[in-house]
mmCIF file of C-alpha atoms in Angstrom:
data_model
loop_
_atom_site.group_PDB
_atom_site.id
_atom_site.type_symbol
_atom_site.label_atom_id
_atom_site.label_comp_id
_atom_site.label_asym_id
_atom_site.label_seq_id
_atom_site.Cartn_x
_atom_site.Cartn_y
_atom_site.Cartn_z
ATOM 1 C CA MET K 1 106.333 133.506 -62.507
ATOM 2 C CA PRO K 2 106.807 135.997 -65.180
ATOM 3 C CA ILE K 3 107.194 135.340 -68.608
ATOM 4 C CA LYS K 4 110.183 135.922 -70.821
ATOM 5 C CA ILE K 5 110.198 136.987 -73.992
ATOM 6 C CA PRO K 6 113.505 139.406 -75.792
ATOM 7 C CA ASP K 7 113.981 142.585 -73.875
ATOM 8 C CA ASP K 8 113.667 144.563 -77.081
ATOM 9 C CA LEU K 9 110.182 143.450 -77.995
ATOM 10 C CA PRO K 10 107.544 146.420 -77.951
ATOM 11 C CA ALA K 11 105.194 144.934 -75.660
ATOM 12 C CA ALA K 12 107.778 144.250 -73.040
ATOM 13 C CA ALA K 13 107.336 147.993 -72.045
ATOM 14 C CA THR K 14 103.458 147.517 -72.347
ATOM 15 C CA LEU K 15 103.423 145.108 -70.253
ATOM 16 C CA ALA K 16 105.925 145.848 -67.334
ATOM 17 C CA ALA K 17 103.647 149.255 -67.590
ATOM 18 C CA GLU K 18 100.681 146.778 -66.275
ATOM 19 C CA GLY K 19 102.741 145.091 -63.340
ATOM 20 C CA VAL K 20 103.153 141.747 -65.778
ATOM 21 C CA MET K 21 106.636 140.138 -63.993
ATOM 22 C CA LEU K 22 108.993 139.900 -67.123
ATOM 23 C CA MET K 23 112.371 137.917 -67.023
ATOM 24 C CA ARG K 24 115.728 138.252 -68.590
ATOM 25 C CA GLU K 25 117.385 135.514 -70.155
ATOM 26 C CA ALA K 26 120.405 136.110 -68.381
ATOM 27 C CA ASP K 27 118.036 135.498 -65.229
ATOM 28 C CA ALA K 28 116.132 132.944 -66.701
ATOM 29 C CA VAL K 29 118.973 130.832 -66.827
ATOM 30 C CA ARG K 30 119.831 130.832 -62.955
ATOM 31 C CA GLN K 31 116.632 129.288 -62.536
ATOM 32 C CA ASP K 32 116.849 125.151 -61.776
ATOM 33 C CA ILE K 33 113.461 124.754 -63.571
ATOM 34 C CA ARG K 34 111.966 124.114 -67.022
ATOM 35 C CA PRO K 35 110.272 126.846 -68.038
ATOM 36 C CA LEU K 36 107.038 125.996 -70.139
ATOM 37 C CA ARG K 37 108.197 126.698 -74.317
ATOM 38 C CA ILE K 38 104.975 128.254 -75.848
ATOM 39 C CA GLY K 39 105.206 129.293 -78.957
ATOM 40 C CA LEU K 40 102.944 131.580 -81.178
ATOM 41 C CA LEU K 41 101.853 131.509 -84.524
ATOM 42 C CA ASN K 42 100.251 135.296 -85.146
ATOM 43 C CA LEU K 43 98.178 135.501 -88.361
ATOM 44 C CA MET K 44 96.896 138.682 -86.778
ATOM 45 C CA PRO K 45 97.384 141.715 -88.764
ATOM 46 C CA ASN K 46 98.507 144.460 -85.761
ATOM 47 C CA LYS K 47 101.694 141.212 -84.672
ATOM 48 C CA VAL K 48 102.336 144.094 -82.366
ATOM 49 C CA ARG K 49 98.993 144.391 -80.020
ATOM 50 C CA THR K 50 98.794 140.334 -80.237
ATOM 51 C CA GLU K 51 101.690 139.777 -78.906
ATOM 52 C CA ALA K 52 100.907 141.842 -75.830
ATOM 53 C CA GLN K 53 97.579 140.369 -75.635
ATOM 54 C CA ILE K 54 98.937 136.546 -75.462
ATOM 55 C CA ALA K 55 101.933 137.496 -73.352
ATOM 56 C CA ARG K 56 100.299 139.352 -70.938
ATOM 57 C CA LEU K 57 97.770 136.563 -70.096
ATOM 58 C CA LEU K 58 100.607 133.977 -70.532
ATOM 59 C CA GLY K 59 102.149 135.979 -67.892
ATOM 60 C CA ALA K 60 100.516 135.956 -65.161
ATOM 61 C CA THR K 61 100.152 132.056 -64.431
ATOM 62 C CA PRO K 62 102.295 130.990 -61.766
ATOM 63 C CA LEU K 63 104.851 129.151 -63.643
ATOM 64 C CA GLN K 64 108.328 130.686 -66.141
ATOM 65 C CA VAL K 65 107.322 130.320 -70.028
ATOM 66 C CA GLU K 66 109.408 131.186 -72.713
ATOM 67 C CA LEU K 67 107.372 133.008 -75.389
ATOM 68 C CA THR K 68 108.465 131.441 -78.922
ATOM 69 C CA LEU K 69 107.375 133.592 -82.010
ATOM 70 C CA VAL K 70 106.561 132.019 -85.082
ATOM 71 C CA ARG K 71 105.089 133.120 -88.362
ATOM 72 C CA MET K 72 104.710 131.594 -91.787
ATOM 73 C CA THR K 73 107.455 130.719 -94.298
ATOM 74 C CA ASN K 74 106.813 132.611 -97.566
ATOM 75 C CA HIS K 75 103.868 134.331 -96.428
ATOM 76 C CA VAL K 76 104.867 138.653 -96.177
ATOM 77 C CA ALA K 77 103.260 140.071 -93.778
ATOM 78 C CA ARG K 78 101.930 143.969 -94.759
ATOM 79 C CA ASN K 79 100.800 145.486 -91.940
ATOM 80 C CA THR K 80 104.222 145.437 -89.608
ATOM 81 C CA PRO K 81 107.146 146.850 -90.083
ATOM 82 C CA SER K 82 109.112 143.651 -91.306
ATOM 83 C CA ASP K 83 112.243 144.575 -89.218
ATOM 84 C CA HIS K 84 110.083 143.664 -86.350
ATOM 85 C CA ILE K 85 109.451 140.591 -88.100
ATOM 86 C CA PHE K 86 112.583 139.158 -88.709
ATOM 87 C CA SER K 87 113.857 140.743 -84.982
ATOM 88 C CA PHE K 88 111.328 138.662 -83.277
ATOM 89 C CA TYR K 89 110.218 135.628 -85.096
ATOM 90 C CA SER K 90 111.201 132.343 -86.429
ATOM 91 C CA ASP K 91 109.385 131.077 -89.336
ATOM 92 C CA TRP K 92 108.040 127.660 -89.184
ATOM 93 C CA GLU K 93 110.631 125.658 -91.265
ATOM 94 C CA SER K 94 113.437 127.411 -89.364
ATOM 95 C CA ILE K 95 111.774 125.266 -85.727
ATOM 96 C CA ARG K 96 109.492 123.106 -87.419
ATOM 97 C CA ARG K 97 112.514 120.175 -85.472
ATOM 98 C CA GLU K 98 111.842 122.061 -81.992
ATOM 99 C CA ARG K 99 109.197 120.714 -79.501
ATOM 100 C CA PHE K 100 106.926 122.736 -78.097
ATOM 101 C CA ASP K 101 104.796 122.337 -74.355
ATOM 102 C CA GLY K 102 101.936 124.392 -75.380
ATOM 103 C CA PHE K 103 101.323 126.341 -78.891
ATOM 104 C CA ILE K 104 98.840 128.634 -79.784
ATOM 105 C CA ILE K 105 97.451 130.131 -83.446
ATOM 106 C CA THR K 106 95.714 133.323 -83.825
ATOM 107 C CA GLY K 107 93.112 134.243 -85.530
ATOM 108 C CA ALA K 108 93.525 135.687 -89.373
ATOM 109 C CA PRO K 109 91.692 137.932 -91.629
ATOM 110 C CA VAL K 110 91.376 135.934 -94.009
ATOM 111 C CA GLU K 111 87.572 134.014 -93.379
ATOM 112 C CA THR K 112 85.641 135.099 -96.119
ATOM 113 C CA LEU K 113 87.726 133.100 -98.215
ATOM 114 C CA PRO K 114 86.936 129.735 -98.889
ATOM 115 C CA PHE K 115 90.369 127.729 -96.870
ATOM 116 C CA GLU K 116 91.537 126.239 -99.824
ATOM 117 C CA GLU K 117 91.486 130.314 -101.505
ATOM 118 C CA VAL K 118 94.734 131.799 -98.730
ATOM 119 C CA THR K 119 97.728 131.729 -100.137
ATOM 120 C CA TYR K 120 99.900 129.725 -97.055
ATOM 121 C CA TRP K 121 96.588 127.120 -96.422
ATOM 122 C CA ASP K 122 98.940 124.326 -97.809
ATOM 123 C CA GLU K 123 101.485 125.446 -94.984
ATOM 124 C CA LEU K 124 99.079 125.420 -92.122
ATOM 125 C CA ARG K 125 97.337 122.389 -92.492
ATOM 126 C CA ARG K 126 101.087 121.280 -92.098
ATOM 127 C CA ILE K 127 101.259 122.543 -89.349
ATOM 128 C CA LEU K 128 98.779 121.570 -87.403
ATOM 129 C CA ASP K 129 100.404 117.564 -88.549
ATOM 130 C CA TRP K 130 103.019 118.764 -86.935
ATOM 131 C CA THR K 131 101.608 120.003 -83.722
ATOM 132 C CA GLN K 132 100.435 116.628 -83.328
ATOM 133 C CA SER K 133 104.168 115.233 -82.771
ATOM 134 C CA HIS K 134 105.907 118.331 -81.919
ATOM 135 C CA VAL K 135 102.925 120.284 -79.820
ATOM 136 C CA HIS K 136 101.673 119.208 -76.249
ATOM 137 C CA GLY K 137 99.178 121.333 -76.195
ATOM 138 C CA LEU K 138 97.625 123.406 -78.657
ATOM 139 C CA PHE K 139 94.803 126.672 -78.309
ATOM 140 C CA THR K 140 93.641 127.512 -81.660
ATOM 141 C CA ILE K 141 91.454 131.314 -81.726
ATOM 142 C CA CYS K 142 88.553 132.648 -84.163
ATOM 143 C CA TRP K 143 89.710 131.537 -87.734
ATOM 144 C CA GLY K 144 93.050 129.242 -86.462
ATOM 145 C CA ALA K 145 90.012 127.855 -84.836
ATOM 146 C CA GLN K 146 87.753 127.035 -87.754
ATOM 147 C CA ALA K 147 90.783 126.428 -89.617
ATOM 148 C CA ALA K 148 91.912 124.039 -87.133
ATOM 149 C CA ALA K 149 87.874 122.233 -86.962
ATOM 150 C CA GLN K 150 87.806 122.021 -91.028
ATOM 151 C CA HIS K 151 91.789 120.350 -90.399
ATOM 152 C CA PHE K 152 91.532 117.644 -88.424
ATOM 153 C CA HIS K 153 87.200 117.401 -88.548
ATOM 154 C CA GLY K 154 86.299 118.324 -92.064
ATOM 155 C CA MET K 155 83.646 121.226 -90.413
ATOM 156 C CA PRO K 156 82.817 123.720 -93.112
ATOM 157 C CA LYS K 157 82.418 128.083 -91.549
ATOM 158 C CA HIS K 158 79.320 129.367 -92.332
ATOM 159 C CA SER K 159 79.146 132.688 -93.499
ATOM 160 C CA LEU K 160 76.554 135.013 -90.993
ATOM 161 C CA THR K 161 74.292 137.463 -93.090
ATOM 162 C CA GLU K 162 76.222 140.139 -90.502
ATOM 163 C CA LYS K 163 78.836 139.930 -88.991
ATOM 164 C CA ALA K 164 79.135 138.843 -85.257
ATOM 165 C CA PHE K 165 80.626 141.859 -83.525
ATOM 166 C CA GLY K 166 80.121 142.968 -79.425
ATOM 167 C CA VAL K 167 80.194 141.272 -76.099
ATOM 168 C CA TYR K 168 78.284 138.510 -75.537
ATOM 169 C CA ARG K 169 76.829 136.753 -73.171
ATOM 170 C CA HIS K 170 78.033 132.484 -72.760
ATOM 171 C CA ARG K 171 77.100 129.609 -70.690
ATOM 172 C CA ASN K 172 79.856 126.834 -68.856
ATOM 173 C CA LEU K 173 78.578 124.224 -70.484
ATOM 174 C CA ALA K 174 80.886 121.960 -68.351
ATOM 175 C CA PRO K 175 82.364 123.083 -64.907
ATOM 176 C CA ALA K 176 84.070 119.796 -64.307
ATOM 177 C CA SER K 177 86.562 120.235 -67.026
ATOM 178 C CA PRO K 178 90.014 121.656 -65.946
ATOM 179 C CA TYR K 179 89.659 124.660 -68.650
ATOM 180 C CA LEU K 180 86.849 125.876 -66.800
ATOM 181 C CA ARG K 181 87.620 125.762 -63.456
ATOM 182 C CA GLY K 182 86.766 128.548 -61.457
ATOM 183 C CA PHE K 183 84.616 129.657 -63.971
ATOM 184 C CA SER K 184 81.346 132.031 -63.618
ATOM 185 C CA ASP K 185 77.967 129.599 -64.908
ATOM 186 C CA ASP K 186 77.590 133.052 -67.198
ATOM 187 C CA PHE K 187 80.356 135.246 -68.832
ATOM 188 C CA SER K 188 81.132 137.114 -71.388
ATOM 189 C CA ILE K 189 83.278 136.829 -74.630
ATOM 190 C CA PRO K 190 84.525 139.937 -77.309
ATOM 191 C CA VAL K 191 83.055 138.211 -80.712
ATOM 192 C CA SER K 192 83.908 139.462 -83.753
ATOM 193 C CA ARG K 193 83.742 137.903 -87.182
ATOM 194 C CA TRP K 194 81.584 137.249 -90.348
ATOM 195 C CA THR K 195 81.909 133.803 -90.511
ATOM 196 C CA GLU K 196 80.964 130.149 -87.596
ATOM 197 C CA VAL K 197 80.870 126.640 -87.073
ATOM 198 C CA ARG K 198 77.778 125.107 -86.323
ATOM 199 C CA ARG K 199 77.392 122.610 -83.019
ATOM 200 C CA ALA K 200 75.180 120.525 -85.898
ATOM 201 C CA ASP K 201 78.728 119.792 -87.673
ATOM 202 C CA ILE K 202 80.674 118.399 -84.869
ATOM 203 C CA PRO K 203 81.447 114.740 -85.986
ATOM 204 C CA ALA K 204 79.815 112.130 -83.685
ATOM 205 C CA ASP K 205 82.804 110.118 -83.548
ATOM 206 C CA SER K 206 84.553 113.637 -83.205
ATOM 207 C CA GLY K 207 85.510 112.539 -79.319
ATOM 208 C CA MET K 208 85.150 117.057 -78.632
ATOM 209 C CA THR K 209 82.952 118.458 -76.016
ATOM 210 C CA VAL K 210 81.743 121.822 -75.743
ATOM 211 C CA LEU K 211 82.297 124.363 -73.137
ATOM 212 C CA MET K 212 81.149 127.098 -74.242
ATOM 213 C CA GLU K 213 78.504 128.669 -76.151
ATOM 214 C CA SER K 214 76.532 131.687 -76.582
ATOM 215 C CA GLU K 215 72.787 132.238 -77.345
ATOM 216 C CA GLU K 216 73.408 134.743 -79.576
ATOM 217 C CA THR K 217 76.583 134.128 -81.614
ATOM 218 C CA GLY K 218 76.584 129.579 -81.250
ATOM 219 C CA LEU K 219 79.516 127.565 -80.768
ATOM 220 C CA CYS K 220 82.568 129.344 -78.325
ATOM 221 C CA LEU K 221 85.243 126.700 -77.257
ATOM 222 C CA LEU K 222 85.363 122.900 -78.095
ATOM 223 C CA ASP K 223 87.505 120.395 -76.420
ATOM 224 C CA ASP K 224 89.837 118.463 -78.400
ATOM 225 C CA PRO K 225 91.691 115.708 -76.691
ATOM 226 C CA ARG K 226 92.563 113.426 -79.462
ATOM 227 C CA HIS K 227 94.186 116.389 -81.011
ATOM 228 C CA GLY K 228 95.922 117.633 -77.216
ATOM 229 C CA ALA K 229 93.474 120.868 -78.889
ATOM 230 C CA LEU K 230 90.984 124.120 -77.481
ATOM 231 C CA HIS K 231 89.572 126.010 -80.134
ATOM 232 C CA MET K 232 88.578 129.009 -79.359
ATOM 233 C CA PHE K 233 85.448 130.675 -81.756
ATOM 234 C CA ASN K 234 86.027 134.291 -80.302
ATOM 235 C CA HIS K 235 88.336 136.912 -79.298
ATOM 236 C CA ILE K 236 88.714 136.189 -75.382
ATOM 237 C CA GLU K 237 92.156 137.767 -75.085
ATOM 238 C CA TYR K 238 90.839 140.659 -76.338
ATOM 239 C CA ASP K 239 92.000 144.376 -74.725
ATOM 240 C CA SER K 240 88.970 146.656 -73.871
ATOM 241 C CA SER K 241 89.536 148.556 -76.615
ATOM 242 C CA SER K 242 90.132 146.835 -79.614
ATOM 243 C CA LEU K 243 86.269 146.365 -80.491
ATOM 244 C CA ALA K 244 86.212 149.961 -80.047
ATOM 245 C CA GLU K 245 89.569 150.591 -82.505
ATOM 246 C CA GLU K 246 87.995 147.906 -85.249
ATOM 247 C CA TYR K 247 84.495 150.010 -85.162
ATOM 248 C CA PHE K 248 85.850 153.530 -85.769
ATOM 249 C CA ARG K 249 88.632 152.379 -88.270
ATOM 250 C CA ASP K 250 86.056 150.798 -90.497
ATOM 251 C CA LEU K 251 83.677 153.885 -90.350
ATOM 252 C CA ALA K 252 86.749 155.918 -90.741
ATOM 253 C CA ALA K 253 86.741 153.965 -94.189
ATOM 254 C CA GLY K 254 83.208 154.758 -94.998
ATOM 255 C CA LYS K 255 82.531 150.729 -94.569
ATOM 256 C CA SER K 256 79.209 149.847 -93.457
ATOM 257 C CA ILE K 257 79.430 148.889 -90.206
ATOM 258 C CA ALA K 258 77.051 147.601 -87.227
ATOM 259 C CA LYS K 259 77.478 149.860 -83.469
ATOM 260 C CA PRO K 260 79.011 146.420 -81.580
ATOM 261 C CA ARG K 261 76.630 145.019 -79.802
ATOM 262 C CA HIS K 262 76.475 144.580 -75.251
ATOM 263 C CA TYR K 263 79.969 147.155 -75.860
ATOM 264 C CA PHE K 264 79.978 150.853 -75.427
ATOM 265 C CA PRO K 265 77.915 152.396 -72.099
ATOM 266 C CA LYS K 266 74.335 152.333 -72.623
ATOM 267 C CA ASP K 267 75.230 151.904 -76.164
ATOM 268 C CA ASP K 268 77.039 155.428 -76.332
ATOM 269 C CA PRO K 269 80.305 154.985 -78.676
ATOM 270 C CA SER K 270 82.088 158.107 -77.136
ATOM 271 C CA VAL K 271 81.956 156.380 -74.193
ATOM 272 C CA LYS K 272 84.864 153.922 -73.053
ATOM 273 C CA PRO K 273 84.303 150.775 -73.183
ATOM 274 C CA GLU K 274 83.887 148.484 -70.150
ATOM 275 C CA ASN K 275 85.596 145.130 -70.112
ATOM 276 C CA ARG K 276 83.742 142.381 -68.444
ATOM 277 C CA TRP K 277 86.071 139.687 -69.686
ATOM 278 C CA ARG K 278 89.651 140.014 -68.581
ATOM 279 C CA SER K 279 89.230 137.673 -65.275
ATOM 280 C CA HIS K 280 87.326 134.774 -67.424
ATOM 281 C CA ALA K 281 90.451 135.873 -69.877
ATOM 282 C CA HIS K 282 92.842 135.007 -67.157
ATOM 283 C CA LEU K 283 91.321 131.634 -65.668
ATOM 284 C CA LEU K 284 91.100 130.521 -69.417
ATOM 285 C CA PHE K 285 94.513 131.520 -70.114
ATOM 286 C CA GLY K 286 96.226 130.019 -66.592
ATOM 287 C CA ASN K 287 94.101 126.797 -66.347
ATOM 288 C CA TRP K 288 95.517 125.795 -70.085
ATOM 289 C CA ILE K 289 98.908 126.335 -69.216
ATOM 290 C CA ASN K 290 98.503 123.856 -65.754
ATOM 291 C CA GLN K 291 96.966 122.012 -67.534
ATOM 292 C CA ILE K 292 100.118 121.655 -70.088
ATOM 293 C CA TYR K 293 102.255 121.993 -66.730
ATOM 294 C CA GLN K 294 100.589 118.614 -64.977
ATOM 295 C CA THR K 295 101.252 116.318 -68.252
ATOM 296 C CA THR K 296 103.895 117.349 -70.390
ATOM 297 C CA PRO K 297 106.905 115.702 -70.455
ATOM 298 C CA PHE K 298 110.012 116.673 -68.420
ATOM 299 C CA ALA K 299 112.290 115.122 -71.349
ATOM 300 C CA THR K 300 111.283 117.874 -74.323
ATOM 301 C CA ALA K 301 111.872 114.992 -77.195
ATOM 302 C CA SER K 302 109.533 113.035 -75.136
ATOM 303 C CA ILE K 303 107.105 115.888 -76.739
ATOM 304 C CA GLY K 304 104.070 114.467 -78.713
ATOM 305 C CA ALA K 305 105.552 111.184 -78.986
ATOM 306 C CA LYS K 306 101.983 109.316 -78.182
ATOM 307 C CA ARG K 307 100.486 111.229 -80.840
ATOM 308 C CA GLY K 308 103.060 111.779 -83.029
#
């Protein structure tokens, strides 16, 4: 089934060119089914790129998905045109009384700051609490996952001596998990961060399960059933060229940056990177959506009632 997004959203043209099925509002209302409502709190600087990355994965699932783009209420995005933000995004205060089958919180370029120094930290904490009463399934990514682990479980983030940057091999530690259905035992995922959370800091009574881990870069995916959440510390949603763009951007800015590891063929930045994680990205998001579909209440007013 297709994904329903605003007709004029720039991501629509990108997704249509890739063959992702899109649905117009007029067509969606004719189908006698309830679409899954998914909210995306997009904290990434390149919001247009992130919209396409997430919508691509949601649109490949066999269910009708309605995507709502959400922004922080008082934070002004500096890297995205204001007309795009005001045309396609709702601030959280305006949608906080609504309920969502799923809610995604992205990473943000603030990971080296202490959490309490992030200008929107207090509002993000309110949003995380709100997901417990108004959202059925939560999916957090990179810094968003670190923030959720800190807020819900008090887990600290640790600075790295050098950036974890590249495409790293990971292990499937829970093959029986519904979220890892169809996953290989060994697979690759892009990583791009200056900080990490550690297995040793997982509280013994948290109820969390480590689903994916890398020998080189540590924790990747935690299942947090107590909060109806998956915490993904890496960037399985990235495009083939995302790491290359980060690398060349930093080089152009005169920053000291090592080449992303295990990424460029023969470690040659002049060669186009190959995508070795696309299929697993689709699997993970497809499994997450399917799990939501199997367990979310049909009556949206009941969403979050058990946790709220």
